[in-house]
mmCIF file of C-alpha atoms in Angstrom:
data_model
loop_
_atom_site.group_PDB
_atom_site.id
_atom_site.type_symbol
_atom_site.label_atom_id
_atom_site.label_comp_id
_atom_site.label_asym_id
_atom_site.label_seq_id
_atom_site.Cartn_x
_atom_site.Cartn_y
_atom_site.Cartn_z
ATOM 1 C CA MET A 1 -7.972 -9.297 -15.722
ATOM 2 C CA SER A 2 -9.196 -12.748 -14.481
ATOM 3 C CA SER A 3 -11.072 -13.433 -11.453
ATOM 4 C CA ASP A 4 -8.117 -15.905 -10.547
ATOM 5 C CA LYS A 5 -5.909 -12.991 -10.046
ATOM 6 C CA ALA A 6 -8.723 -10.941 -8.041
ATOM 7 C CA ALA A 7 -8.976 -14.013 -5.728
ATOM 8 C CA SER A 8 -5.363 -14.400 -5.141
ATOM 9 C CA ALA A 9 -5.005 -10.853 -3.852
ATOM 10 C CA LEU A 10 -4.436 -10.164 0.070
ATOM 11 C CA PRO A 11 -7.233 -10.522 1.906
ATOM 12 C CA SER A 12 -8.385 -8.556 4.878
ATOM 13 C CA PRO A 13 -7.773 -10.564 7.987
ATOM 14 C CA ALA A 14 -11.736 -9.926 8.916
ATOM 15 C CA SER A 15 -12.933 -10.280 5.546
ATOM 16 C CA THR A 16 -15.306 -13.197 4.344
ATOM 17 C CA SER A 17 -14.538 -15.180 1.313
ATOM 18 C CA ALA A 18 -16.985 -13.061 -0.888
ATOM 19 C CA GLN A 19 -15.625 -9.753 0.661
ATOM 20 C CA SER A 20 -12.068 -10.877 0.040
ATOM 21 C CA ARG A 21 -12.768 -11.548 -3.535
ATOM 22 C CA ILE A 22 -14.338 -8.013 -3.776
ATOM 23 C CA ILE A 23 -11.032 -6.509 -2.259
ATOM 24 C CA GLY A 24 -8.907 -8.283 -4.573
ATOM 25 C CA ALA A 25 -10.933 -7.112 -7.367
ATOM 26 C CA ALA A 26 -11.030 -3.586 -6.581
ATOM 27 C CA LEU A 27 -7.072 -3.547 -5.579
ATOM 28 C CA ILE A 28 -6.827 -4.539 -9.216
ATOM 29 C CA LEU A 29 -9.360 -2.503 -10.634
ATOM 30 C CA PHE A 30 -8.233 0.766 -8.671
ATOM 31 C CA GLY A 31 -4.617 0.166 -9.783
ATOM 32 C CA GLU A 32 -5.784 -0.037 -13.550
ATOM 33 C CA HIS A 33 -8.579 2.579 -13.431
ATOM 34 C CA GLY A 34 -8.298 4.907 -10.175
ATOM 35 C CA ILE A 35 -10.901 4.706 -7.892
ATOM 36 C CA SER A 36 -13.292 7.192 -9.432
ATOM 37 C CA GLY A 37 -12.769 5.114 -12.685
ATOM 38 C CA THR A 38 -13.957 1.904 -11.092
ATOM 39 C CA SER A 39 -17.404 1.311 -10.831
ATOM 40 C CA LEU A 40 -19.138 -1.509 -8.660
ATOM 41 C CA GLN A 41 -20.316 -2.977 -11.716
ATOM 42 C CA MET A 42 -16.785 -3.184 -12.760
ATOM 43 C CA ILE A 43 -15.889 -4.959 -9.620
ATOM 44 C CA ALA A 44 -18.690 -7.230 -10.242
ATOM 45 C CA ASP A 45 -17.992 -8.172 -13.392
ATOM 46 C CA GLU A 46 -14.236 -8.948 -12.362
ATOM 47 C CA ILE A 47 -15.267 -11.534 -10.059
ATOM 48 C CA GLY A 48 -18.097 -12.880 -12.191
ATOM 49 C CA VAL A 49 -21.090 -11.884 -9.852
ATOM 50 C CA THR A 50 -24.315 -9.454 -9.954
ATOM 51 C CA LYS A 51 -23.825 -5.736 -8.895
ATOM 52 C CA ALA A 52 -26.121 -6.979 -6.265
ATOM 53 C CA ALA A 53 -24.040 -9.315 -4.753
ATOM 54 C CA VAL A 54 -21.280 -6.904 -4.279
ATOM 55 C CA TYR A 55 -23.884 -4.500 -2.710
ATOM 56 C CA HIS A 56 -24.939 -7.500 -0.209
ATOM 57 C CA GLN A 57 -21.174 -7.330 0.962
ATOM 58 C CA TYR A 58 -20.747 -3.519 0.937
ATOM 59 C CA SER A 59 -23.359 -1.033 0.902
ATOM 60 C CA THR A 60 -21.224 1.699 -0.836
ATOM 61 C CA LYS A 61 -17.922 2.171 -2.747
ATOM 62 C CA GLY A 62 -16.669 4.091 0.002
ATOM 63 C CA GLU A 63 -16.917 0.991 2.200
ATOM 64 C CA ILE A 64 -14.765 -0.904 -0.585
ATOM 65 C CA VAL A 65 -12.233 1.856 -0.362
ATOM 66 C CA LEU A 66 -11.971 1.307 3.301
ATOM 67 C CA ALA A 67 -11.529 -2.318 3.101
ATOM 68 C CA VAL A 68 -8.747 -1.967 0.392
ATOM 69 C CA ALA A 69 -7.051 0.693 2.496
ATOM 70 C CA GLN A 70 -7.237 -1.502 5.495
ATOM 71 C CA VAL A 71 -5.518 -4.320 3.428
ATOM 72 C CA ILE A 72 -2.363 -1.776 2.828
ATOM 73 C CA LEU A 73 -2.567 -0.316 6.145
ATOM 74 C CA SER A 74 -2.511 -3.985 7.904
ATOM 75 C CA ALA A 75 0.719 -4.942 6.034
ATOM 76 C CA LEU A 76 2.332 -1.730 6.638
ATOM 77 C CA GLU A 77 1.310 -1.804 10.355
ATOM 78 C CA GLY A 78 2.935 -5.546 10.435
ATOM 79 C CA ALA A 79 5.953 -3.923 8.992
ATOM 80 C CA VAL A 80 6.398 -1.295 11.473
ATOM 81 C CA THR A 81 5.580 -3.586 14.276
ATOM 82 C CA ALA A 82 8.049 -5.860 13.382
ATOM 83 C CA ALA A 83 10.483 -3.127 13.209
ATOM 84 C CA GLU A 84 9.807 -1.651 16.593
ATOM 85 C CA ALA A 85 10.669 -5.119 18.059
ATOM 86 C CA GLU A 86 14.129 -5.090 17.042
ATOM 87 C CA ARG A 87 16.856 -4.270 19.712
ATOM 88 C CA SER A 88 18.798 -1.945 17.707
ATOM 89 C CA MET A 89 17.263 1.421 15.933
ATOM 90 C CA SER A 90 19.415 0.703 12.948
ATOM 91 C CA ARG A 91 18.246 -2.870 12.649
ATOM 92 C CA GLY A 92 14.542 -1.681 13.153
ATOM 93 C CA ARG A 93 14.867 0.810 10.320
ATOM 94 C CA ASP A 94 16.354 -1.609 7.757
ATOM 95 C CA VAL A 95 13.520 -4.195 8.935
ATOM 96 C CA LEU A 96 10.960 -1.440 8.205
ATOM 97 C CA ILE A 97 12.717 -0.453 4.947
ATOM 98 C CA THR A 98 12.687 -3.842 3.550
ATOM 99 C CA GLY A 99 9.004 -4.381 4.663
ATOM 100 C CA MET A 100 8.056 -1.117 2.919
ATOM 101 C CA ILE A 101 9.877 -1.999 -0.261
ATOM 102 C CA ASP A 102 8.204 -5.323 -0.284
ATOM 103 C CA LEU A 103 4.810 -4.115 0.432
ATOM 104 C CA ALA A 104 5.287 -1.496 -2.543
ATOM 105 C CA VAL A 105 6.717 -3.930 -5.104
ATOM 106 C CA ALA A 106 3.975 -6.578 -4.190
ATOM 107 C CA ARG A 107 1.373 -3.545 -4.666
ATOM 108 C CA ARG A 108 3.070 -1.672 -7.689
ATOM 109 C CA ARG A 109 -0.212 -0.411 -9.227
ATOM 110 C CA MET A 110 -1.788 0.110 -5.846
ATOM 111 C CA ALA A 111 1.190 2.556 -4.923
ATOM 112 C CA GLY A 112 0.045 5.013 -7.722
ATOM 113 C CA ILE A 113 -3.373 4.970 -6.304
ATOM 114 C CA LEU A 114 -2.219 5.625 -2.821
ATOM 115 C CA GLN A 115 0.122 8.567 -3.866
ATOM 116 C CA ARG A 116 -2.087 10.000 -6.489
ATOM 117 C CA ASP A 117 -5.763 9.340 -6.478
ATOM 118 C CA PRO A 118 -7.559 12.001 -4.947
ATOM 119 C CA VAL A 119 -10.056 9.947 -3.544
ATOM 120 C CA MET A 120 -7.609 7.740 -1.506
ATOM 121 C CA LEU A 121 -5.613 10.922 -0.566
ATOM 122 C CA ARG A 122 -8.319 12.371 0.920
ATOM 123 C CA PHE A 123 -9.369 9.234 2.669
ATOM 124 C CA LEU A 124 -6.064 8.689 4.034
ATOM 125 C CA SER A 125 -5.591 12.271 5.385
ATOM 126 C CA GLU A 126 -8.880 11.626 7.372
ATOM 127 C CA HIS A 127 -8.278 8.316 8.383
ATOM 128 C CA GLU A 128 -7.071 8.260 11.946
ATOM 129 C CA PRO A 129 -5.674 4.607 12.281
ATOM 130 C CA PHE A 130 -3.594 5.390 9.105
ATOM 131 C CA ARG A 131 -2.242 8.783 10.506
ATOM 132 C CA ARG A 132 -1.122 6.685 13.553
ATOM 133 C CA VAL A 133 0.570 4.114 11.529
ATOM 134 C CA MET A 134 2.415 6.732 9.594
ATOM 135 C CA GLU A 135 3.579 8.608 12.558
ATOM 136 C CA ARG A 136 5.223 5.282 13.897
ATOM 137 C CA VAL A 137 6.725 4.683 10.524
ATOM 138 C CA TYR A 138 8.205 8.308 10.326
ATOM 139 C CA ARG A 139 9.423 8.008 13.946
ATOM 140 C CA MET A 140 11.439 4.648 13.006
ATOM 141 C CA LEU A 141 12.683 6.129 10.031
ATOM 142 C CA MET A 142 13.999 9.166 11.618
ATOM 143 C CA GLY A 143 15.704 7.468 14.253
ATOM 144 C CA GLY A 144 15.364 9.493 16.910
ATOM 145 C CA GLY A 145 16.040 12.892 14.646
ATOM 146 C CA SER A 146 13.642 15.360 14.669
ATOM 147 C CA GLY A 147 15.264 18.418 12.692
ATOM 148 C CA ALA A 148 14.701 19.448 8.861
ATOM 149 C CA ARG A 149 17.485 17.214 7.897
ATOM 150 C CA ALA A 150 15.989 13.880 9.269
ATOM 151 C CA GLN A 151 12.272 14.856 7.973
ATOM 152 C CA VAL A 152 13.794 15.648 4.526
ATOM 153 C CA GLN A 153 15.767 12.236 4.339
ATOM 154 C CA VAL A 154 12.442 10.494 5.322
ATOM 155 C CA ALA A 155 10.414 12.336 3.243
ATOM 156 C CA MET A 156 12.755 11.554 -0.022
ATOM 157 C CA LEU A 157 12.912 7.809 1.358
ATOM 158 C CA THR A 158 9.299 7.411 1.381
ATOM 159 C CA THR A 159 8.824 9.275 -1.748
ATOM 160 C CA ALA A 160 11.354 7.159 -3.822
ATOM 161 C CA ILE A 161 9.977 3.987 -2.495
ATOM 162 C CA GLY A 162 6.471 4.687 -3.879
ATOM 163 C CA GLY A 163 7.525 6.461 -6.828
ATOM 164 C CA ALA A 164 9.987 4.024 -8.010
ATOM 165 C CA VAL A 165 7.661 0.881 -8.077
ATOM 166 C CA ILE A 166 5.577 2.910 -10.733
ATOM 167 C CA HIS A 167 7.841 4.365 -12.750
ATOM 168 C CA PRO A 168 7.967 3.468 -16.444
ATOM 169 C CA LEU A 169 11.847 2.718 -16.385
ATOM 170 C CA VAL A 170 11.284 -0.262 -14.001
ATOM 171 C CA GLU A 171 7.795 -1.696 -15.103
ATOM 172 C CA LYS A 172 9.246 -4.465 -16.979
ATOM 173 C CA LEU A 173 11.886 -5.515 -14.230
ATOM 174 C CA ALA A 174 11.206 -8.704 -12.313
ATOM 175 C CA ASP A 175 10.013 -8.162 -8.465
ATOM 176 C CA LYS A 176 13.202 -9.752 -7.105
ATOM 177 C CA GLU A 177 15.557 -7.574 -9.174
ATOM 178 C CA LEU A 178 13.415 -4.410 -8.437
ATOM 179 C CA ARG A 179 13.389 -5.169 -4.627
ATOM 180 C CA SER A 180 17.221 -5.705 -4.701
ATOM 181 C CA HIS A 181 18.280 -2.343 -6.328
ATOM 182 C CA MET A 182 15.487 -0.554 -4.116
ATOM 183 C CA GLN A 183 16.933 -2.068 -1.112
ATOM 184 C CA GLN A 184 20.529 -0.818 -1.964
ATOM 185 C CA GLN A 185 19.559 2.799 -2.821
ATOM 186 C CA ALA A 186 17.249 3.080 0.074
ATOM 187 C CA GLN A 187 20.276 2.727 2.146
ATOM 188 C CA ARG A 188 21.915 5.588 0.709
ATOM 189 C CA LEU A 189 19.159 7.914 1.331
ATOM 190 C CA LEU A 190 19.436 7.339 5.251
ATOM 191 C CA PRO A 191 22.504 7.896 7.408
#
């Protein structure tokens, strides 16, 4: 991957330019190699700096994992906030589903890490801000329902969104086409 790709990745709002480049490279490399398979040296090489320069911005790889998670969390929080601002529950759910699909399609490689990488799974399960955002997401998607049916529908929808973007059958689809088909299918999963 080129450092141009790393530099164009979505930066964290509070990041410096150097930190944004590191986060961008980490997003790419975590998607390709997993978190455990990505070294600080690989990140440094991706953006053309020394490992010491990476350490100057982040003391540990764990801090980089947190910064990457914050990028994803910020985008997801933006989507749920926009959904909650809608006047109707139905329109809010549509806005949230669209936002989730847009995020998943834009971060296809990262979607696999969020779902399967043991380091990220452990981090997200322990990260209180992520849990709070996910509670808001689930509440909005369940539309006031709280029973087993609503829980299963939302579980299937969220799993379908995350799983579809990383499935080998769709890897060659253009983002626009994938987004369109996913949006159509998502509407069928919720009443």
